[in-house]
């Protein structure tokens, strides 16, 4: 009998400690999304808080899809969403193009060098995101380091306007998110057996063929993980377009921010967030599946 | 080891230059005497002096540190439990919901999490009168929620790399589950918990978007203050502040790295 | 077998099964182990032997059946309450504790007085010859030393049964041989019942008082090492333990214990001795171990023996023995091993030599299908 009690005790104890993070996340992560959903179907009013309650005085349900209808029919919003996704996608491709050879180079270097190279990739990640974006403001300015340098060289006479353009946003995105691409790529490439490539070459493949037939397919989990880790946050990015982009660079993260804080239209901001969530939920699910499969294979 | 091709080496050089030149330029310009941040006016350290006199900055820094320590500690507590649960509890009910809850904040765009949390706080205030004022408390909650995921992932991966029979052996020798956790599991994941704490602390110090949403009037963290200043353009005192942060964090990371390396050598040798 | 079911065995498994989803790891197994035995469970990977051991330790709960230890039903006892200790395959030495602390861990959990803990740890260190390394951390130990620490740690609580999961698998060959005998000595000295799980048949043969051969969650045969080797009950056991030549045939005649079997594979009649000969005309499998077979250039004149002509197709020199692959006229390949008794570098038998192989009828085993 005492054994049964013991077993139940240890299970109860497990449940108890699990309840701590569980409750926390239910209250502070899941519940907020329910509230966003609720507010996104309300109408804005001049009050505190500035939206209509879900139930009227008589207890009748008062919700409307007006915000969503507006988002889907308003051309500006469609363009904003499209542009956000496209810029994030292009930045992801650039990160992949730059990150892959770097990750490959790190994975193929001697263990001593490898540690230092990895440290140097991780280091900027620990240094403030905001300051890293800020650093580019000093470089891209009309009278910034790059233009000054080019003019000093005599390559150009007038400064090239780079700041407050889409180009600056791309630079900012690629710069900030490059480590997120390199680290998962490195992890898969490092695990890959180098003999495979040598075996392929031994069997007559050229280095290029060996890359396409062996390295690239085996690196796919890393490519998927890295791409999604760049794409998902880049889609909703707020700081980079705000600091580096022009006033007309309407990206969704910034629009959401402005809609909420400047126009004080909480219901519309909420529906903007819901639509953005729908856009990124698919990549998030793919990412988690990919990670789970990767973890299974590793064990 | 095969030698890297010339292409790969040049990509490495380009990549690292790309990562570090902007930071270097900030450091260099922080010693610029000129008020115009883009024109070189000779070497000077005067901006560092002005920085220390700026009470706004020191109080924002203090608030950020307070939030960072609290949030990192809470996140380490919850994240460690979550990591242990994911790695060791096997299949419990609603495991997949739990996994999703733990890991999603890591990839969720910050604007969504930030807005969602703010709306929660506003609703709660209406319902139960708490939180009366948004600031330290609400930012700490937001940062904790966000950082749990990172701690959980670090702890979980450490645990899955660890031989499960260590815990079984302790149980076999008479340790009850709770004792086994204290005697064996916790000491072995302590380095992972420390790494998780540091990461959570850094993420908290670094965060702008979440804090901007859930903070109230008067509660300005260091990134919020910096953001309000750099919105208007490059300024020399921010260059100086950035340099201090870069140097401080680099030294910290280097120390942590060399300690980790020495510990790694000890345990593998 | 005649076993009195009334007197309980020291360890007894009654109809124990373990299912993992659809997979049946252990299939309604019955087992009785006596006090002081060194009992081995031998089988390939995935045969269920480790699951069985983990059920004895309390890490897995049987899906059905009961487990008794010294007359007490321990099926529902958690591992930390069973008077049973285990030595893990990975040794599972706590990396953050010294050798001494590792060994003392179980005693601390029993809340023994300090002096007694010190005493017993000291004795154990002496027993496994690790006194000088008591303060070392596990990462400063060699594989063999770690094995000793694991052994000491699991013995120090004086368990009624010590479970050993592949105790020697992580050691290299020389150390393994040495450690085998040390394990046997320690078991002898302490009189604790050992249950060993292993995939290594040689290890099981040398160590054990009895062996259980396991396959697909069931026992194929349980018996003393000699019995299991010399009198395998079925083809699986015969094949699994050592090497064996088999011939399919039909019983032609069985008189006064002497069985004559006709086999298409051998090309000539085979003889065997049996107390309970199978019926005339029944299909049987006849087996003979390679070392029981003589090989000679001339036909031996003993007509009692089985004698078959053949050609040496291949031969291998192993130093102590030579191994021959002999092709019979029927095309069947028979393995023969011969001791190299004479020191010589000239071979008497060569490839393609026409030879005769022969063996005594009592070397022949009749296997149940």
mmCIF file of N, CA and C in Angstrom, chain C residues 165-240:
data_model
loop_
_atom_site.group_PDB
_atom_site.id
_atom_site.type_symbol
_atom_site.label_atom_id
_atom_site.label_comp_id
_atom_site.label_asym_id
_atom_site.label_seq_id
_atom_site.Cartn_x
_atom_site.Cartn_y
_atom_site.Cartn_z
ATOM 1 N N UNK C 165 24.145 -4.969 -15.766
ATOM 2 C CA UNK C 165 23.753 -4.813 -17.164
ATOM 3 C C UNK C 165 25.014 -4.727 -18.015
ATOM 4 N N UNK C 166 25.284 -5.764 -18.783
ATOM 5 C CA UNK C 166 26.488 -5.809 -19.632
ATOM 6 C C UNK C 166 27.713 -5.318 -18.865
ATOM 7 N N UNK C 167 28.071 -5.966 -17.768
ATOM 8 C CA UNK C 167 29.093 -5.385 -16.875
ATOM 9 C C UNK C 167 30.452 -5.201 -17.532
ATOM 10 N N UNK C 168 30.762 -5.970 -18.558
ATOM 11 C CA UNK C 168 32.125 -5.922 -19.096
ATOM 12 C C UNK C 168 32.187 -5.350 -20.506
ATOM 13 N N UNK C 169 31.020 -4.966 -21.049
ATOM 14 C CA UNK C 169 30.973 -4.582 -22.463
ATOM 15 C C UNK C 169 31.853 -3.379 -22.770
ATOM 16 N N UNK C 170 32.031 -2.483 -21.774
ATOM 17 C CA UNK C 170 32.765 -1.251 -22.060
ATOM 18 C C UNK C 170 34.280 -1.422 -21.899
ATOM 19 N N UNK C 171 34.726 -2.603 -21.523
ATOM 20 C CA UNK C 171 36.162 -2.805 -21.293
ATOM 21 C C UNK C 171 36.811 -3.469 -22.506
ATOM 22 N N UNK C 172 38.124 -3.244 -22.655
ATOM 23 C CA UNK C 172 38.783 -3.907 -23.776
ATOM 24 C C UNK C 172 39.082 -5.361 -23.411
ATOM 25 N N UNK C 173 39.499 -6.130 -24.413
ATOM 26 C CA UNK C 173 39.490 -7.588 -24.301
ATOM 27 C C UNK C 173 40.319 -8.116 -23.130
ATOM 28 N N UNK C 174 41.542 -7.620 -22.999
ATOM 29 C CA UNK C 174 42.441 -8.108 -21.945
ATOM 30 C C UNK C 174 41.856 -7.846 -20.564
ATOM 31 N N UNK C 175 41.369 -6.580 -20.386
ATOM 32 C CA UNK C 175 40.817 -6.172 -19.107
ATOM 33 C C UNK C 175 39.560 -6.973 -18.796
ATOM 34 N N UNK C 176 38.820 -7.299 -19.842
ATOM 35 C CA UNK C 176 37.562 -8.019 -19.682
ATOM 36 C C UNK C 176 37.838 -9.387 -19.071
ATOM 37 N N UNK C 177 38.842 -10.067 -19.615
ATOM 38 C CA UNK C 177 39.154 -11.404 -19.129
ATOM 39 C C UNK C 177 39.547 -11.369 -17.662
ATOM 40 N N UNK C 178 40.387 -10.375 -17.321
ATOM 41 C CA UNK C 178 40.842 -10.230 -15.951
ATOM 42 C C UNK C 178 39.655 -9.945 -15.026
ATOM 43 N N UNK C 179 38.796 -9.023 -15.453
ATOM 44 C CA UNK C 179 37.691 -8.578 -14.610
ATOM 45 C C UNK C 179 36.664 -9.671 -14.379
ATOM 46 N N UNK C 180 36.476 -10.507 -15.401
ATOM 47 C CA UNK C 180 35.566 -11.650 -15.264
ATOM 48 C C UNK C 180 35.859 -12.426 -13.994
ATOM 49 N N UNK C 181 37.131 -12.780 -13.832
ATOM 50 C CA UNK C 181 37.493 -13.615 -12.697
ATOM 51 C C UNK C 181 37.368 -12.853 -11.389
ATOM 52 N N UNK C 182 37.638 -11.537 -11.453
ATOM 53 C CA UNK C 182 37.508 -10.738 -10.259
ATOM 54 C C UNK C 182 36.052 -10.668 -9.799
ATOM 55 N N UNK C 183 35.163 -10.493 -10.777
ATOM 56 C CA UNK C 183 33.730 -10.483 -10.468
ATOM 57 C C UNK C 183 33.323 -11.781 -9.772
ATOM 58 N N UNK C 184 33.813 -12.917 -10.322
ATOM 59 C CA UNK C 184 33.457 -14.205 -9.750
ATOM 60 C C UNK C 184 33.991 -14.335 -8.328
ATOM 61 N N UNK C 185 35.215 -13.840 -8.109
ATOM 62 C CA UNK C 185 35.798 -13.893 -6.766
ATOM 63 C C UNK C 185 34.967 -13.104 -5.768
ATOM 64 N N UNK C 186 34.592 -11.884 -6.191
ATOM 65 C CA UNK C 186 33.835 -11.016 -5.295
ATOM 66 C C UNK C 186 32.487 -11.648 -4.975
ATOM 67 N N UNK C 187 31.863 -12.218 -5.985
ATOM 68 C CA UNK C 187 30.565 -12.850 -5.775
ATOM 69 C C UNK C 187 30.700 -14.001 -4.786
ATOM 70 N N UNK C 188 31.765 -14.738 -4.948
ATOM 71 C CA UNK C 188 32.034 -15.880 -4.092
ATOM 72 C C UNK C 188 32.228 -15.418 -2.647
ATOM 73 N N UNK C 189 32.992 -14.328 -2.488
ATOM 74 C CA UNK C 189 33.334 -13.817 -1.169
ATOM 75 C C UNK C 189 32.097 -13.303 -0.439
ATOM 76 N N UNK C 190 31.240 -12.573 -1.174
ATOM 77 C CA UNK C 190 30.108 -11.915 -0.516
ATOM 78 C C UNK C 190 28.852 -12.776 -0.497
ATOM 79 N N UNK C 191 28.783 -13.753 -1.398
ATOM 80 C CA UNK C 191 27.622 -14.635 -1.428
ATOM 81 C C UNK C 191 26.346 -13.961 -1.898
ATOM 82 N N UNK C 192 26.473 -12.775 -2.530
ATOM 83 C CA UNK C 192 25.284 -12.077 -3.026
ATOM 84 C C UNK C 192 24.843 -12.719 -4.341
ATOM 85 N N UNK C 193 23.542 -12.801 -4.545
ATOM 86 C CA UNK C 193 23.022 -13.339 -5.803
ATOM 87 C C UNK C 193 23.251 -12.313 -6.924
ATOM 88 N N UNK C 194 23.872 -12.756 -8.013
ATOM 89 C CA UNK C 194 24.122 -11.863 -9.151
ATOM 90 C C UNK C 194 23.200 -12.259 -10.301
ATOM 91 N N UNK C 195 22.591 -11.264 -10.911
ATOM 92 C CA UNK C 195 21.884 -11.524 -12.166
ATOM 93 C C UNK C 195 22.544 -10.650 -13.224
ATOM 94 N N UNK C 196 23.134 -11.293 -14.230
ATOM 95 C CA UNK C 196 23.897 -10.580 -15.247
ATOM 96 C C UNK C 196 23.145 -10.624 -16.571
ATOM 97 N N UNK C 197 23.080 -9.493 -17.232
ATOM 98 C CA UNK C 197 22.532 -9.474 -18.583
ATOM 99 C C UNK C 197 23.689 -9.272 -19.541
ATOM 100 N N UNK C 198 23.775 -10.090 -20.568
ATOM 101 C CA UNK C 198 24.900 -9.947 -21.495
ATOM 102 C C UNK C 198 24.528 -10.478 -22.876
ATOM 103 N N UNK C 199 25.218 -9.955 -23.879
ATOM 104 C CA UNK C 199 25.039 -10.483 -25.230
ATOM 105 C C UNK C 199 26.238 -11.354 -25.587
ATOM 106 N N UNK C 200 27.211 -11.411 -24.662
ATOM 107 C CA UNK C 200 28.473 -12.079 -24.951
ATOM 108 C C UNK C 200 28.414 -13.502 -24.391
ATOM 109 N N UNK C 201 28.305 -14.507 -25.271
ATOM 110 C CA UNK C 201 28.084 -15.869 -24.802
ATOM 111 C C UNK C 201 29.294 -16.407 -24.050
ATOM 112 N N UNK C 202 30.474 -15.958 -24.447
ATOM 113 C CA UNK C 202 31.680 -16.428 -23.779
ATOM 114 C C UNK C 202 31.678 -15.966 -22.319
ATOM 115 N N UNK C 203 31.322 -14.665 -22.137
ATOM 116 C CA UNK C 203 31.240 -14.088 -20.821
ATOM 117 C C UNK C 203 30.230 -14.865 -19.966
ATOM 118 N N UNK C 204 29.078 -15.147 -20.555
ATOM 119 C CA UNK C 204 28.040 -15.869 -19.821
ATOM 120 C C UNK C 204 28.526 -17.263 -19.439
ATOM 121 N N UNK C 205 29.220 -17.935 -20.353
ATOM 122 C CA UNK C 205 29.697 -19.301 -20.095
ATOM 123 C C UNK C 205 30.679 -19.314 -18.917
ATOM 124 N N UNK C 206 31.605 -18.364 -18.933
ATOM 125 C CA UNK C 206 32.650 -18.376 -17.911
ATOM 126 C C UNK C 206 32.098 -17.989 -16.548
ATOM 127 N N UNK C 207 31.248 -16.936 -16.513
ATOM 128 C CA UNK C 207 30.804 -16.381 -15.243
ATOM 129 C C UNK C 207 29.783 -17.242 -14.511
ATOM 130 N N UNK C 208 28.853 -17.827 -15.255
ATOM 131 C CA UNK C 208 27.575 -18.148 -14.644
ATOM 132 C C UNK C 208 27.507 -19.527 -14.022
ATOM 133 N N UNK C 209 26.637 -19.618 -12.994
ATOM 134 C CA UNK C 209 26.228 -20.936 -12.539
ATOM 135 C C UNK C 209 25.144 -21.468 -13.469
ATOM 136 N N UNK C 210 24.241 -20.594 -13.893
ATOM 137 C CA UNK C 210 23.243 -20.978 -14.889
ATOM 138 C C UNK C 210 23.038 -19.858 -15.899
ATOM 139 N N UNK C 211 22.570 -20.267 -17.077
ATOM 140 C CA UNK C 211 22.341 -19.308 -18.151
ATOM 141 C C UNK C 211 20.893 -19.446 -18.617
ATOM 142 N N UNK C 212 20.251 -18.308 -18.895
ATOM 143 C CA UNK C 212 18.971 -18.348 -19.586
ATOM 144 C C UNK C 212 19.175 -17.711 -20.949
ATOM 145 N N UNK C 213 18.882 -18.477 -22.002
ATOM 146 C CA UNK C 213 19.020 -17.912 -23.345
ATOM 147 C C UNK C 213 17.680 -17.324 -23.736
ATOM 148 N N UNK C 214 17.711 -16.038 -24.109
ATOM 149 C CA UNK C 214 16.456 -15.331 -24.347
ATOM 150 C C UNK C 214 16.356 -14.901 -25.794
ATOM 151 N N UNK C 215 15.127 -14.979 -26.335
ATOM 152 C CA UNK C 215 14.893 -14.547 -27.714
ATOM 153 C C UNK C 215 13.440 -14.120 -27.841
ATOM 154 N N UNK C 216 13.211 -12.975 -28.427
ATOM 155 C CA UNK C 216 11.864 -12.452 -28.648
ATOM 156 C C UNK C 216 11.025 -12.485 -27.379
ATOM 157 N N UNK C 217 11.608 -12.105 -26.273
ATOM 158 C CA UNK C 217 10.846 -11.980 -25.044
ATOM 159 C C UNK C 217 10.572 -13.276 -24.308
ATOM 160 N N UNK C 218 11.133 -14.379 -24.792
ATOM 161 C CA UNK C 218 10.908 -15.671 -24.116
ATOM 162 C C UNK C 218 12.243 -16.357 -23.862
ATOM 163 N N UNK C 219 12.223 -17.299 -22.906
ATOM 164 C CA UNK C 219 13.424 -18.093 -22.668
ATOM 165 C C UNK C 219 13.434 -19.302 -23.601
ATOM 166 N N UNK C 220 14.521 -19.510 -24.303
ATOM 167 C CA UNK C 220 14.646 -20.675 -25.170
ATOM 168 C C UNK C 220 15.172 -21.870 -24.390
ATOM 169 N N UNK C 221 16.067 -21.603 -23.450
ATOM 170 C CA UNK C 221 16.600 -22.685 -22.624
ATOM 171 C C UNK C 221 17.218 -22.083 -21.363
ATOM 172 N N UNK C 222 17.052 -22.772 -20.245
ATOM 173 C CA UNK C 222 17.678 -22.345 -18.999
ATOM 174 C C UNK C 222 18.468 -23.520 -18.461
ATOM 175 N N UNK C 223 19.738 -23.308 -18.154
ATOM 176 C CA UNK C 223 20.514 -24.433 -17.640
ATOM 177 C C UNK C 223 21.930 -24.048 -17.337
ATOM 178 N N UNK C 224 22.703 -25.028 -16.834
ATOM 179 C CA UNK C 224 24.115 -24.789 -16.562
ATOM 180 C C UNK C 224 24.831 -24.552 -17.886
ATOM 181 N N UNK C 225 25.921 -23.768 -17.843
ATOM 182 C CA UNK C 225 26.609 -23.451 -19.096
ATOM 183 C C UNK C 225 26.958 -24.689 -19.919
ATOM 184 N N UNK C 226 27.466 -25.706 -19.243
ATOM 185 C CA UNK C 226 27.858 -26.920 -19.955
ATOM 186 C C UNK C 226 26.664 -27.565 -20.642
ATOM 187 N N UNK C 227 25.563 -27.621 -19.914
ATOM 188 C CA UNK C 227 24.360 -28.249 -20.460
ATOM 189 C C UNK C 227 23.860 -27.477 -21.669
ATOM 190 N N UNK C 228 23.825 -26.153 -21.521
ATOM 191 C CA UNK C 228 23.317 -25.332 -22.618
ATOM 192 C C UNK C 228 24.206 -25.499 -23.847
ATOM 193 N N UNK C 229 25.523 -25.654 -23.607
ATOM 194 C CA UNK C 229 26.439 -25.787 -24.744
ATOM 195 C C UNK C 229 26.391 -27.188 -25.354
ATOM 196 N N UNK C 230 26.453 -28.181 -24.483
ATOM 197 C CA UNK C 230 26.566 -29.543 -25.005
ATOM 198 C C UNK C 230 25.214 -30.149 -25.374
ATOM 199 N N UNK C 231 24.166 -29.738 -24.671
ATOM 200 C CA UNK C 231 22.846 -30.288 -24.954
ATOM 201 C C UNK C 231 21.832 -29.196 -25.254
ATOM 202 N N UNK C 232 22.074 -28.418 -26.313
ATOM 203 C CA UNK C 232 21.094 -27.391 -26.646
ATOM 204 C C UNK C 232 19.748 -28.037 -26.951
ATOM 205 N N UNK C 233 18.680 -27.386 -26.528
ATOM 206 C CA UNK C 233 17.363 -27.990 -26.700
ATOM 207 C C UNK C 233 16.764 -27.708 -28.066
ATOM 208 N N UNK C 234 17.214 -26.645 -28.686
ATOM 209 C CA UNK C 234 16.642 -26.347 -30.003
ATOM 210 C C UNK C 234 17.675 -25.666 -30.881
ATOM 211 N N UNK C 235 17.272 -25.463 -32.112
ATOM 212 C CA UNK C 235 18.198 -24.950 -33.109
ATOM 213 C C UNK C 235 18.680 -23.548 -32.749
ATOM 214 N N UNK C 236 17.750 -22.714 -32.165
ATOM 215 C CA UNK C 236 18.161 -21.340 -31.841
ATOM 216 C C UNK C 236 19.305 -21.335 -30.834
ATOM 217 N N UNK C 237 19.136 -22.131 -29.770
ATOM 218 C CA UNK C 237 20.164 -22.152 -28.727
ATOM 219 C C UNK C 237 21.473 -22.713 -29.288
ATOM 220 N N UNK C 238 21.355 -23.772 -30.065
ATOM 221 C CA UNK C 238 22.551 -24.387 -30.648
ATOM 222 C C UNK C 238 23.311 -23.390 -31.504
ATOM 223 N N UNK C 239 22.558 -22.613 -32.285
ATOM 224 C CA UNK C 239 23.155 -21.633 -33.184
ATOM 225 C C UNK C 239 23.723 -20.453 -32.432
ATOM 226 N N UNK C 240 22.975 -20.023 -31.385
ATOM 227 C CA UNK C 240 23.339 -18.791 -30.705
ATOM 228 C C UNK C 240 24.608 -18.976 -29.883
#
